[in-house]
Amino acid sequence: MRFGTPYDEVYAESAFVPEKESRLSVLANAVSYGTGTFEGIRACWNPDHQELYLLEARAHYERMARSARILGLELPYGPDHLARLTAELLRRNGVRADAYVRPLLLQAGEQLAVRMHDCGTRLYLAATPMPDDYIDRRGVRCMVSAWRRTGDAAVPNRAKVIGSYVGPALAKTEAVRNGFDEAIMLTGDGYVAEATTSNVLIRTGERWATPAATDDILAGITRGQVMRLLRELTGAVVEERRVHRSELYSCDEALLCGTAVLVAPVIEVDGRPAGDGHQGETTLAVQRLLQAISRRENAGHPEWTTPVYGAV
C-alpha cells in the first residue's frame, strides 16, 4: 500500500465504518471552500517491541482543538479521548508498520453559502501507510517559491485550515516541475516563512534560527521537538526571529522538520549549496535521535509516545 491509500476502516462521526462508506456530499461546504481543520499524526512501528507508537498524539489534538476554536468550530471530544480513538482505529486495521493518521473536522453540511456558521461539522479519522520515501531524508534540494505564504490577516496561520494548503500545493508542484524536491515559501514582505508542509531551521556558526510564529508559519509540533533536541545535544538555543532569504544561501546548515518529514537535511537552495552542500552533522544527529525516540529505541522523552497495542 502507498502513502494516501486508506486502511479499510475509518472513524466517521461516531462510529468505525468501512472506508468506502465514509463519503461526503459534493455539496458539502468543505468541498467548495475548504472550511475545516485537520491534523497529521505519525505512528511508528518497533519490530523488536512488536509495538506501534503514536508520536505526540495529545499535542496534535490539543492543536486541533485550538484550530477549531479559531474557526468557530468545536471538537466533539477532548484530546485524550481522541488519542484513544486513534489507537483503536489502528488496532482495528491491524496496523503493524509505520503509518500516518489524518484527523479531519469538516463543515459537512450541504450549505453552499460562503460562511462558517450553521453548516454542521463532521469528525473523521483515517490512516494510511507511511513509507520511507515521503521525502529523501538523505538531502533535500529546495527552491524559493514564487508563491507567497498567506498572511494571518487573510487566513489564520495558527489554525491548520484545510483551504490554506492550496498555496503550498502550488508551490510544491512548481518546485518539482523545476527539478527540485521541495519549495520554501516567503512571507508577503519577503522573509522566510516555511516549506510546503514543514518548518525551516538554519545554523550560522554556532547559532540556530527559525522563523517566528508571527512570520505566517504553523509553529509545528516537530519543530518544538527539534528545538528541544538541539538544546539537549549541543546546548544551542534556537532563536525565533525573522530570517532573510539570503540567509538560506549563506548559512552553514539547514533542515526541514514536520510530522511527515520528521527531520531532513537541506543540501541546496536555488542551485546554491546549503552549507557545504552535504548533510549537516547536527541535523543527522537530531534526525537519528528523533527517529529512535519515536520508536522507543531510545529511552529519552517517553512522554512523546503512546503505545497502541499496549494500551489495550
PDB file of C-alpha atoms in Angstrom:
ATOM      1  CA  MET A   1       0.000   0.000   0.000  1.00  0.00           C
ATOM      2  CA  ARG A   2       1.169   3.527  -0.820  1.00  0.00           C
ATOM      3  CA  PHE A   3       1.006   6.731   1.186  1.00  0.00           C
ATOM      4  CA  GLY A   4      -2.524   8.089   0.858  1.00  0.00           C
ATOM      5  CA  THR A   5      -4.124   4.678   0.317  1.00  0.00           C
ATOM      6  CA  PRO A   6      -6.503   4.341   3.279  1.00  0.00           C
ATOM      7  CA  TYR A   7      -6.757   1.313   5.508  1.00  0.00           C
ATOM      8  CA  ASP A   8     -10.088  -0.491   5.427  1.00  0.00           C
ATOM      9  CA  GLU A   9     -11.772   1.107   8.438  1.00  0.00           C
ATOM     10  CA  VAL A  10     -12.177   4.763   9.359  1.00  0.00           C
ATOM     11  CA  TYR A  11     -13.890   6.642  12.154  1.00  0.00           C
ATOM     12  CA  ALA A  12     -16.753   8.767  10.844  1.00  0.00           C
ATOM     13  CA  GLU A  13     -18.864  10.941  13.147  1.00  0.00           C
ATOM     14  CA  SER A  14     -19.413   8.497  15.992  1.00  0.00           C
ATOM     15  CA  ALA A  15     -18.634   5.022  14.673  1.00  0.00           C
ATOM     16  CA  PHE A  16     -15.979   2.916  12.978  1.00  0.00           C
ATOM     17  CA  VAL A  17     -17.150   2.115   9.448  1.00  0.00           C
ATOM     18  CA  PRO A  18     -15.684   0.707   6.201  1.00  0.00           C
ATOM     19  CA  GLU A  19     -13.697   3.407   4.424  1.00  0.00           C
ATOM     20  CA  LYS A  20     -15.836   3.107   1.293  1.00  0.00           C
ATOM     21  CA  GLU A  21     -18.920   4.112   3.276  1.00  0.00           C
ATOM     22  CA  SER A  22     -17.412   7.338   4.665  1.00  0.00           C
ATOM     23  CA  ARG A  23     -18.314   9.770   1.933  1.00  0.00           C
ATOM     24  CA  LEU A  24     -19.148  13.475   1.773  1.00  0.00           C
ATOM     25  CA  SER A  25     -21.760  15.069  -0.448  1.00  0.00           C
ATOM     26  CA  VAL A  26     -20.376  17.071  -3.369  1.00  0.00           C
ATOM     27  CA  LEU A  27     -22.430  19.937  -1.919  1.00  0.00           C
ATOM     28  CA  ALA A  28     -20.663  19.803   1.472  1.00  0.00           C
ATOM     29  CA  ASN A  29     -19.438  23.254   2.462  1.00  0.00           C
ATOM     30  CA  ALA A  30     -15.875  21.961   2.959  1.00  0.00           C
ATOM     31  CA  VAL A  31     -15.706  20.576  -0.584  1.00  0.00           C
ATOM     32  CA  SER A  32     -16.310  24.011  -2.109  1.00  0.00           C
ATOM     33  CA  TYR A  33     -14.477  26.222   0.385  1.00  0.00           C
ATOM     34  CA  GLY A  34     -12.004  24.134   2.412  1.00  0.00           C
ATOM     35  CA  THR A  35     -13.840  25.008   5.625  1.00  0.00           C
ATOM     36  CA  GLY A  36     -12.417  22.827   8.331  1.00  0.00           C
ATOM     37  CA  THR A  37      -9.245  21.825  10.086  1.00  0.00           C
ATOM     38  CA  PHE A  38      -7.051  18.739  10.056  1.00  0.00           C
ATOM     39  CA  GLU A  39      -4.014  17.148  11.661  1.00  0.00           C
ATOM     40  CA  GLY A  40      -1.379  14.580  10.779  1.00  0.00           C
ATOM     41  CA  ILE A  41      -0.098  12.142  13.408  1.00  0.00           C
ATOM     42  CA  ARG A  42       2.712   9.635  12.952  1.00  0.00           C
ATOM     43  CA  ALA A  43       2.567   6.077  14.198  1.00  0.00           C
ATOM     44  CA  CYS A  44       5.977   4.383  14.354  1.00  0.00           C
ATOM     45  CA  TRP A  45       6.438   0.606  14.381  1.00  0.00           C
ATOM     46  CA  ASN A  46       9.108  -1.064  16.524  1.00  0.00           C
ATOM     47  CA  PRO A  47       9.517  -4.710  15.344  1.00  0.00           C
ATOM     48  CA  ASP A  48      11.611  -5.662  18.388  1.00  0.00           C
ATOM     49  CA  HIS A  49       8.888  -4.455  20.759  1.00  0.00           C
ATOM     50  CA  GLN A  50       6.107  -5.635  18.398  1.00  0.00           C
ATOM     51  CA  GLU A  51       4.560  -2.279  19.240  1.00  0.00           C
ATOM     52  CA  LEU A  52       3.230   0.733  17.373  1.00  0.00           C
ATOM     53  CA  TYR A  53       3.801   4.137  18.959  1.00  0.00           C
ATOM     54  CA  LEU A  54       1.774   7.288  18.337  1.00  0.00           C
ATOM     55  CA  LEU A  55       4.042  10.326  18.277  1.00  0.00           C
ATOM     56  CA  GLU A  56       2.718  13.332  20.220  1.00  0.00           C
ATOM     57  CA  ALA A  57      -0.937  12.378  19.703  1.00  0.00           C
ATOM     58  CA  ARG A  58      -2.191  14.542  22.570  1.00  0.00           C
ATOM     59  CA  ALA A  59      -0.271  17.605  21.369  1.00  0.00           C
ATOM     60  CA  HIS A  60      -1.740  17.233  17.893  1.00  0.00           C
ATOM     61  CA  TYR A  61      -5.281  17.023  19.226  1.00  0.00           C
ATOM     62  CA  GLU A  62      -4.695  19.997  21.509  1.00  0.00           C
ATOM     63  CA  ARG A  63      -3.628  21.971  18.439  1.00  0.00           C
ATOM     64  CA  MET A  64      -6.648  20.713  16.525  1.00  0.00           C
ATOM     65  CA  ALA A  65      -8.900  21.993  19.307  1.00  0.00           C
ATOM     66  CA  ARG A  66      -7.207  25.409  19.094  1.00  0.00           C
ATOM     67  CA  SER A  67      -7.613  25.416  15.310  1.00  0.00           C
ATOM     68  CA  ALA A  68     -11.292  24.584  15.677  1.00  0.00           C
ATOM     69  CA  ARG A  69     -11.751  27.419  18.183  1.00  0.00           C
ATOM     70  CA  ILE A  70     -10.151  29.907  15.808  1.00  0.00           C
ATOM     71  CA  LEU A  71     -12.576  28.801  13.083  1.00  0.00           C
ATOM     72  CA  GLY A  72     -15.544  28.982  15.432  1.00  0.00           C
ATOM     73  CA  LEU A  73     -15.929  25.187  15.444  1.00  0.00           C
ATOM     74  CA  GLU A  74     -15.758  22.680  18.286  1.00  0.00           C
ATOM     75  CA  LEU A  75     -14.189  19.245  18.532  1.00  0.00           C
ATOM     76  CA  PRO A  76     -16.727  16.762  19.926  1.00  0.00           C
ATOM     77  CA  TYR A  77     -14.142  15.090  22.207  1.00  0.00           C
ATOM     78  CA  GLY A  78     -11.101  16.038  24.255  1.00  0.00           C
ATOM     79  CA  PRO A  79      -7.520  15.170  23.268  1.00  0.00           C
ATOM     80  CA  ASP A  80      -7.193  12.085  25.478  1.00  0.00           C
ATOM     81  CA  HIS A  81     -10.397  10.545  24.119  1.00  0.00           C
ATOM     82  CA  LEU A  82      -9.308  11.325  20.551  1.00  0.00           C
ATOM     83  CA  ALA A  83      -5.926   9.691  21.191  1.00  0.00           C
ATOM     84  CA  ARG A  84      -7.746   6.557  22.411  1.00  0.00           C
ATOM     85  CA  LEU A  85      -9.971   6.555  19.308  1.00  0.00           C
ATOM     86  CA  THR A  86      -6.832   6.852  17.167  1.00  0.00           C
ATOM     87  CA  ALA A  87      -5.220   3.857  18.848  1.00  0.00           C
ATOM     88  CA  GLU A  88      -8.445   1.885  18.378  1.00  0.00           C
ATOM     89  CA  LEU A  89      -8.523   2.830  14.691  1.00  0.00           C
ATOM     90  CA  LEU A  90      -5.003   1.463  14.201  1.00  0.00           C
ATOM     91  CA  ARG A  91      -5.789  -1.720  16.128  1.00  0.00           C
ATOM     92  CA  ARG A  92      -8.959  -2.338  14.113  1.00  0.00           C
ATOM     93  CA  ASN A  93      -6.906  -2.094  10.925  1.00  0.00           C
ATOM     94  CA  GLY A  94      -4.187  -4.348  12.313  1.00  0.00           C
ATOM     95  CA  VAL A  95      -1.509  -1.783  11.508  1.00  0.00           C
ATOM     96  CA  ARG A  96       1.966  -3.139  12.219  1.00  0.00           C
ATOM     97  CA  ALA A  97       4.100  -0.781  10.150  1.00  0.00           C
ATOM     98  CA  ASP A  98       4.783   2.942  10.076  1.00  0.00           C
ATOM     99  CA  ALA A  99       1.522   4.780   9.492  1.00  0.00           C
ATOM    100  CA  TYR A 100       0.095   8.274   9.240  1.00  0.00           C
ATOM    101  CA  VAL A 101      -3.225   9.255  10.811  1.00  0.00           C
ATOM    102  CA  ARG A 102      -5.351  12.014   9.293  1.00  0.00           C
ATOM    103  CA  PRO A 103      -7.995  13.532  11.630  1.00  0.00           C
ATOM    104  CA  LEU A 104     -10.440  15.877   9.869  1.00  0.00           C
ATOM    105  CA  LEU A 105     -13.055  18.209  11.293  1.00  0.00           C
ATOM    106  CA  LEU A 106     -15.143  19.342   8.320  1.00  0.00           C
ATOM    107  CA  GLN A 107     -18.035  21.621   7.582  1.00  0.00           C
ATOM    108  CA  ALA A 108     -20.008  18.731   6.140  1.00  0.00           C
ATOM    109  CA  GLY A 109     -23.448  20.311   5.822  1.00  0.00           C
ATOM    110  CA  GLU A 110     -24.834  20.775   2.309  1.00  0.00           C
ATOM    111  CA  GLN A 111     -24.680  24.546   2.533  1.00  0.00           C
ATOM    112  CA  LEU A 112     -23.299  26.374  -0.490  1.00  0.00           C
ATOM    113  CA  ALA A 113     -23.378  29.773   1.203  1.00  0.00           C
ATOM    114  CA  VAL A 114     -19.873  31.069   1.977  1.00  0.00           C
ATOM    115  CA  ARG A 115     -19.912  31.053   5.772  1.00  0.00           C
ATOM    116  CA  MET A 116     -18.703  29.224   8.875  1.00  0.00           C
ATOM    117  CA  HIS A 117     -21.975  29.203  10.844  1.00  0.00           C
ATOM    118  CA  ASP A 118     -24.920  26.805  10.610  1.00  0.00           C
ATOM    119  CA  CYS A 119     -23.114  24.348   8.327  1.00  0.00           C
ATOM    120  CA  GLY A 120     -22.780  21.300  10.581  1.00  0.00           C
ATOM    121  CA  THR A 121     -19.449  19.616  11.327  1.00  0.00           C
ATOM    122  CA  ARG A 122     -18.300  16.042  10.989  1.00  0.00           C
ATOM    123  CA  LEU A 123     -15.246  14.357  12.514  1.00  0.00           C
ATOM    124  CA  TYR A 124     -13.265  11.748  10.579  1.00  0.00           C
ATOM    125  CA  LEU A 125     -10.185   9.729  11.487  1.00  0.00           C
ATOM    126  CA  ALA A 126      -8.379   7.764   8.777  1.00  0.00           C
ATOM    127  CA  ALA A 127      -4.971   6.127   8.483  1.00  0.00           C
ATOM    128  CA  THR A 128      -2.601   5.352   5.640  1.00  0.00           C
ATOM    129  CA  PRO A 129       0.802   3.644   5.374  1.00  0.00           C
ATOM    130  CA  MET A 130       3.775   5.973   5.891  1.00  0.00           C
ATOM    131  CA  PRO A 131       6.608   4.806   3.606  1.00  0.00           C
ATOM    132  CA  ASP A 132      10.194   5.975   3.958  1.00  0.00           C
ATOM    133  CA  ASP A 133      10.134   7.725   0.591  1.00  0.00           C
ATOM    134  CA  TYR A 134       7.760  10.566   1.546  1.00  0.00           C
ATOM    135  CA  ILE A 135      10.861  12.762   1.317  1.00  0.00           C
ATOM    136  CA  ASP A 136      14.523  11.930   0.783  1.00  0.00           C
ATOM    137  CA  ARG A 137      15.994  12.215   4.264  1.00  0.00           C
ATOM    138  CA  ARG A 138      19.492  11.963   2.801  1.00  0.00           C
ATOM    139  CA  GLY A 139      19.161  15.510   1.478  1.00  0.00           C
ATOM    140  CA  VAL A 140      16.550  17.858   0.031  1.00  0.00           C
ATOM    141  CA  ARG A 141      17.053  20.290  -2.844  1.00  0.00           C
ATOM    142  CA  CYS A 142      14.839  23.347  -2.376  1.00  0.00           C
ATOM    143  CA  MET A 143      13.785  26.357  -4.396  1.00  0.00           C
ATOM    144  CA  VAL A 144      12.304  29.589  -3.068  1.00  0.00           C
ATOM    145  CA  SER A 145       8.800  29.643  -4.482  1.00  0.00           C
ATOM    146  CA  ALA A 146       7.167  32.478  -6.380  1.00  0.00           C
ATOM    147  CA  TRP A 147       4.051  31.665  -4.328  1.00  0.00           C
ATOM    148  CA  ARG A 148       3.975  33.541  -1.015  1.00  0.00           C
ATOM    149  CA  ARG A 149       2.685  32.263   2.296  1.00  0.00           C
ATOM    150  CA  THR A 150      -0.805  33.607   3.026  1.00  0.00           C
ATOM    151  CA  GLY A 151      -0.770  36.231   5.776  1.00  0.00           C
ATOM    152  CA  ASP A 152      -2.529  35.611   9.077  1.00  0.00           C
ATOM    153  CA  ALA A 153      -4.781  38.592   8.418  1.00  0.00           C
ATOM    154  CA  ALA A 154      -6.226  36.696   5.429  1.00  0.00           C
ATOM    155  CA  VAL A 155      -6.215  33.084   6.682  1.00  0.00           C
ATOM    156  CA  PRO A 156      -5.339  32.289  10.323  1.00  0.00           C
ATOM    157  CA  ASN A 157      -1.979  30.531  10.238  1.00  0.00           C
ATOM    158  CA  ARG A 158      -2.195  29.404  13.849  1.00  0.00           C
ATOM    159  CA  ALA A 159      -5.031  27.174  12.677  1.00  0.00           C
ATOM    160  CA  LYS A 160      -4.313  24.213  10.402  1.00  0.00           C
ATOM    161  CA  VAL A 161      -7.003  25.230   7.919  1.00  0.00           C
ATOM    162  CA  ILE A 162      -7.801  22.851   5.058  1.00  0.00           C
ATOM    163  CA  GLY A 163      -8.237  25.579   2.447  1.00  0.00           C
ATOM    164  CA  SER A 164      -4.954  27.284   3.308  1.00  0.00           C
ATOM    165  CA  TYR A 165      -2.946  24.458   1.687  1.00  0.00           C
ATOM    166  CA  VAL A 166      -3.758  25.497  -1.880  1.00  0.00           C
ATOM    167  CA  GLY A 167      -0.737  27.824  -1.857  1.00  0.00           C
ATOM    168  CA  PRO A 168       1.688  25.154  -0.580  1.00  0.00           C
ATOM    169  CA  ALA A 169       0.298  22.679  -3.132  1.00  0.00           C
ATOM    170  CA  LEU A 170       1.010  25.145  -5.944  1.00  0.00           C
ATOM    171  CA  ALA A 171       4.491  25.800  -4.546  1.00  0.00           C
ATOM    172  CA  LYS A 172       5.298  22.072  -4.285  1.00  0.00           C
ATOM    173  CA  THR A 173       4.272  21.417  -7.884  1.00  0.00           C
ATOM    174  CA  GLU A 174       6.237  24.463  -9.052  1.00  0.00           C
ATOM    175  CA  ALA A 175       9.342  23.128  -7.303  1.00  0.00           C
ATOM    176  CA  VAL A 176       9.047  19.579  -8.632  1.00  0.00           C
ATOM    177  CA  ARG A 177       8.408  20.779 -12.197  1.00  0.00           C
ATOM    178  CA  ASN A 178      11.548  22.900 -11.947  1.00  0.00           C
ATOM    179  CA  GLY A 179      13.657  19.922 -10.905  1.00  0.00           C
ATOM    180  CA  PHE A 180      13.694  20.465  -7.133  1.00  0.00           C
ATOM    181  CA  ASP A 181      12.374  18.347  -4.256  1.00  0.00           C
ATOM    182  CA  GLU A 182      10.675  20.990  -2.149  1.00  0.00           C
ATOM    183  CA  ALA A 183       9.665  24.653  -2.044  1.00  0.00           C
ATOM    184  CA  ILE A 184      10.371  27.257   0.613  1.00  0.00           C
ATOM    185  CA  MET A 185       7.736  29.984   0.822  1.00  0.00           C
ATOM    186  CA  LEU A 186       8.280  33.592   1.848  1.00  0.00           C
ATOM    187  CA  THR A 187       6.038  35.939   3.760  1.00  0.00           C
ATOM    188  CA  GLY A 188       4.213  38.681   1.891  1.00  0.00           C
ATOM    189  CA  ASP A 189       7.057  41.087   2.689  1.00  0.00           C
ATOM    190  CA  GLY A 190       9.816  38.708   1.602  1.00  0.00           C
ATOM    191  CA  TYR A 191      11.079  36.933   4.725  1.00  0.00           C
ATOM    192  CA  VAL A 192      11.415  33.170   5.066  1.00  0.00           C
ATOM    193  CA  ALA A 193       8.221  31.506   6.301  1.00  0.00           C
ATOM    194  CA  GLU A 194       8.231  27.731   5.857  1.00  0.00           C
ATOM    195  CA  ALA A 195       8.362  24.880   3.370  1.00  0.00           C
ATOM    196  CA  THR A 196       5.131  23.441   1.979  1.00  0.00           C
ATOM    197  CA  THR A 197       4.480  21.039   4.872  1.00  0.00           C
ATOM    198  CA  SER A 198       7.441  21.597   7.172  1.00  0.00           C
ATOM    199  CA  ASN A 199       9.294  24.224   9.168  1.00  0.00           C
ATOM    200  CA  VAL A 200      12.759  25.567   8.359  1.00  0.00           C
ATOM    201  CA  LEU A 201      15.741  25.853  10.723  1.00  0.00           C
ATOM    202  CA  ILE A 202      19.174  27.207   9.796  1.00  0.00           C
ATOM    203  CA  ARG A 203      22.574  27.338  11.508  1.00  0.00           C
ATOM    204  CA  THR A 204      25.142  30.086  11.020  1.00  0.00           C
ATOM    205  CA  GLY A 205      28.260  29.486  13.071  1.00  0.00           C
ATOM    206  CA  GLU A 206      27.037  28.159  16.411  1.00  0.00           C
ATOM    207  CA  ARG A 207      23.680  29.916  16.261  1.00  0.00           C
ATOM    208  CA  TRP A 208      20.453  28.292  15.120  1.00  0.00           C
ATOM    209  CA  ALA A 209      17.435  30.272  13.969  1.00  0.00           C
ATOM    210  CA  THR A 210      13.912  29.593  12.746  1.00  0.00           C
ATOM    211  CA  PRO A 211      11.151  31.948  11.576  1.00  0.00           C
ATOM    212  CA  ALA A 212       8.951  33.150  14.422  1.00  0.00           C
ATOM    213  CA  ALA A 213       5.284  32.240  14.743  1.00  0.00           C
ATOM    214  CA  THR A 214       4.479  35.826  13.732  1.00  0.00           C
ATOM    215  CA  ASP A 215       6.007  35.205  10.281  1.00  0.00           C
ATOM    216  CA  ASP A 216       2.954  33.347   8.974  1.00  0.00           C
ATOM    217  CA  ILE A 217       4.108  29.847   9.870  1.00  0.00           C
ATOM    218  CA  LEU A 218       2.331  26.972  11.512  1.00  0.00           C
ATOM    219  CA  ALA A 219       4.553  26.514  14.563  1.00  0.00           C
ATOM    220  CA  GLY A 220       4.978  22.773  14.200  1.00  0.00           C
ATOM    221  CA  ILE A 221       5.000  20.185  16.949  1.00  0.00           C
ATOM    222  CA  THR A 222       8.047  18.543  15.373  1.00  0.00           C
ATOM    223  CA  ARG A 223       9.663  22.000  15.241  1.00  0.00           C
ATOM    224  CA  GLY A 224       9.311  22.156  19.022  1.00  0.00           C
ATOM    225  CA  GLN A 225      10.828  18.695  19.393  1.00  0.00           C
ATOM    226  CA  VAL A 226      13.781  19.591  17.175  1.00  0.00           C
ATOM    227  CA  MET A 227      14.416  22.810  19.095  1.00  0.00           C
ATOM    228  CA  ARG A 228      14.382  20.807  22.331  1.00  0.00           C
ATOM    229  CA  LEU A 229      16.748  18.134  20.983  1.00  0.00           C
ATOM    230  CA  LEU A 230      19.178  20.732  19.595  1.00  0.00           C
ATOM    231  CA  ARG A 231      19.384  22.282  23.035  1.00  0.00           C
ATOM    232  CA  GLU A 232      19.933  18.884  24.677  1.00  0.00           C
ATOM    233  CA  LEU A 233      22.534  17.736  22.138  1.00  0.00           C
ATOM    234  CA  THR A 234      24.517  20.938  21.623  1.00  0.00           C
ATOM    235  CA  GLY A 235      23.379  23.425  24.237  1.00  0.00           C
ATOM    236  CA  ALA A 236      22.177  25.704  21.445  1.00  0.00           C
ATOM    237  CA  VAL A 237      19.026  27.746  21.985  1.00  0.00           C
ATOM    238  CA  VAL A 238      17.219  28.207  18.682  1.00  0.00           C
ATOM    239  CA  GLU A 239      16.404  31.858  18.111  1.00  0.00           C
ATOM    240  CA  GLU A 240      12.905  32.513  16.795  1.00  0.00           C
ATOM    241  CA  ARG A 241      13.213  35.583  14.575  1.00  0.00           C
ATOM    242  CA  ARG A 242      12.809  36.964  11.081  1.00  0.00           C
ATOM    243  CA  VAL A 243      15.007  35.093   8.608  1.00  0.00           C
ATOM    244  CA  HIS A 244      16.189  36.755   5.395  1.00  0.00           C
ATOM    245  CA  ARG A 245      16.100  34.825   2.128  1.00  0.00           C
ATOM    246  CA  SER A 246      19.829  35.450   1.706  1.00  0.00           C
ATOM    247  CA  GLU A 247      20.471  33.552   4.957  1.00  0.00           C
ATOM    248  CA  LEU A 248      19.296  30.397   3.200  1.00  0.00           C
ATOM    249  CA  TYR A 249      22.214  30.878   0.812  1.00  0.00           C
ATOM    250  CA  SER A 250      24.834  31.814   3.393  1.00  0.00           C
ATOM    251  CA  CYS A 251      24.011  29.521   6.337  1.00  0.00           C
ATOM    252  CA  ASP A 252      26.253  26.646   7.413  1.00  0.00           C
ATOM    253  CA  GLU A 253      23.465  24.116   7.848  1.00  0.00           C
ATOM    254  CA  ALA A 254      19.731  23.930   7.152  1.00  0.00           C
ATOM    255  CA  LEU A 255      16.992  21.432   7.843  1.00  0.00           C
ATOM    256  CA  LEU A 256      13.280  20.843   7.353  1.00  0.00           C
ATOM    257  CA  CYS A 257      11.116  19.273  10.025  1.00  0.00           C
ATOM    258  CA  GLY A 258       7.486  18.234  10.296  1.00  0.00           C
ATOM    259  CA  THR A 259       5.224  15.298  11.089  1.00  0.00           C
ATOM    260  CA  ALA A 260       5.558  13.631   7.686  1.00  0.00           C
ATOM    261  CA  VAL A 261       9.147  14.760   7.056  1.00  0.00           C
ATOM    262  CA  LEU A 262      10.423  14.260  10.630  1.00  0.00           C
ATOM    263  CA  VAL A 263      13.906  15.745  10.014  1.00  0.00           C
ATOM    264  CA  ALA A 264      15.533  16.174   6.596  1.00  0.00           C
ATOM    265  CA  PRO A 265      18.784  17.978   5.759  1.00  0.00           C
ATOM    266  CA  VAL A 266      18.623  20.728   3.142  1.00  0.00           C
ATOM    267  CA  ILE A 267      21.592  20.417   0.791  1.00  0.00           C
ATOM    268  CA  GLU A 268      20.715  23.024  -1.843  1.00  0.00           C
ATOM    269  CA  VAL A 269      18.606  26.184  -2.189  1.00  0.00           C
ATOM    270  CA  ASP A 270      18.033  27.790  -5.603  1.00  0.00           C
ATOM    271  CA  GLY A 271      21.019  25.979  -7.101  1.00  0.00           C
ATOM    272  CA  ARG A 272      23.352  27.101  -4.323  1.00  0.00           C
ATOM    273  CA  PRO A 273      24.797  24.603  -1.825  1.00  0.00           C
ATOM    274  CA  ALA A 274      23.361  24.871   1.669  1.00  0.00           C
ATOM    275  CA  GLY A 275      26.456  24.971   3.838  1.00  0.00           C
ATOM    276  CA  ASP A 276      28.992  22.723   2.120  1.00  0.00           C
ATOM    277  CA  GLY A 277      26.273  21.023   0.094  1.00  0.00           C
ATOM    278  CA  HIS A 278      26.285  17.908   2.256  1.00  0.00           C
ATOM    279  CA  GLN A 279      24.139  16.673   5.114  1.00  0.00           C
ATOM    280  CA  GLY A 280      24.748  18.680   8.267  1.00  0.00           C
ATOM    281  CA  GLU A 281      26.242  16.596  11.068  1.00  0.00           C
ATOM    282  CA  THR A 282      23.990  18.123  13.720  1.00  0.00           C
ATOM    283  CA  THR A 283      20.949  17.646  11.506  1.00  0.00           C
ATOM    284  CA  LEU A 284      21.785  13.959  11.090  1.00  0.00           C
ATOM    285  CA  ALA A 285      22.275  13.571  14.846  1.00  0.00           C
ATOM    286  CA  VAL A 286      18.860  15.109  15.548  1.00  0.00           C
ATOM    287  CA  GLN A 287      17.308  13.036  12.756  1.00  0.00           C
ATOM    288  CA  ARG A 288      18.641   9.782  14.222  1.00  0.00           C
ATOM    289  CA  LEU A 289      17.673  10.728  17.762  1.00  0.00           C
ATOM    290  CA  LEU A 290      14.091  11.703  16.916  1.00  0.00           C
ATOM    291  CA  GLN A 291      13.603   8.531  14.866  1.00  0.00           C
ATOM    292  CA  ALA A 292      14.855   6.449  17.792  1.00  0.00           C
ATOM    293  CA  ILE A 293      12.665   8.297  20.304  1.00  0.00           C
ATOM    294  CA  SER A 294       9.600   7.893  18.071  1.00  0.00           C
ATOM    295  CA  ARG A 295      10.015   4.080  18.204  1.00  0.00           C
ATOM    296  CA  ARG A 296      11.192   3.985  21.842  1.00  0.00           C
ATOM    297  CA  GLU A 297      14.528   2.629  20.686  1.00  0.00           C
ATOM    298  CA  ASN A 298      15.910   5.459  22.803  1.00  0.00           C
ATOM    299  CA  ALA A 299      14.676   5.970  26.363  1.00  0.00           C
ATOM    300  CA  GLY A 300      14.521   9.750  26.005  1.00  0.00           C
ATOM    301  CA  HIS A 301      11.190  11.572  26.112  1.00  0.00           C
ATOM    302  CA  PRO A 302       8.791   8.647  26.634  1.00  0.00           C
ATOM    303  CA  GLU A 303       6.101  11.310  27.162  1.00  0.00           C
ATOM    304  CA  TRP A 304       6.181  11.966  23.406  1.00  0.00           C
ATOM    305  CA  THR A 305       4.965   8.463  22.504  1.00  0.00           C
ATOM    306  CA  THR A 306       1.843   6.388  23.235  1.00  0.00           C
ATOM    307  CA  PRO A 307       1.784   2.605  22.709  1.00  0.00           C
ATOM    308  CA  VAL A 308      -1.109   1.417  20.542  1.00  0.00           C
ATOM    309  CA  TYR A 309      -1.265  -2.293  21.348  1.00  0.00           C
ATOM    310  CA  GLY A 310      -0.015  -1.967  24.913  1.00  0.00           C
ATOM    311  CA  ALA A 311      -2.929   0.389  25.557  1.00  0.00           C
ATOM    312  CA  VAL A 312      -5.487  -2.439  25.233  1.00  0.00           C
TER     313      VAL A 312
END
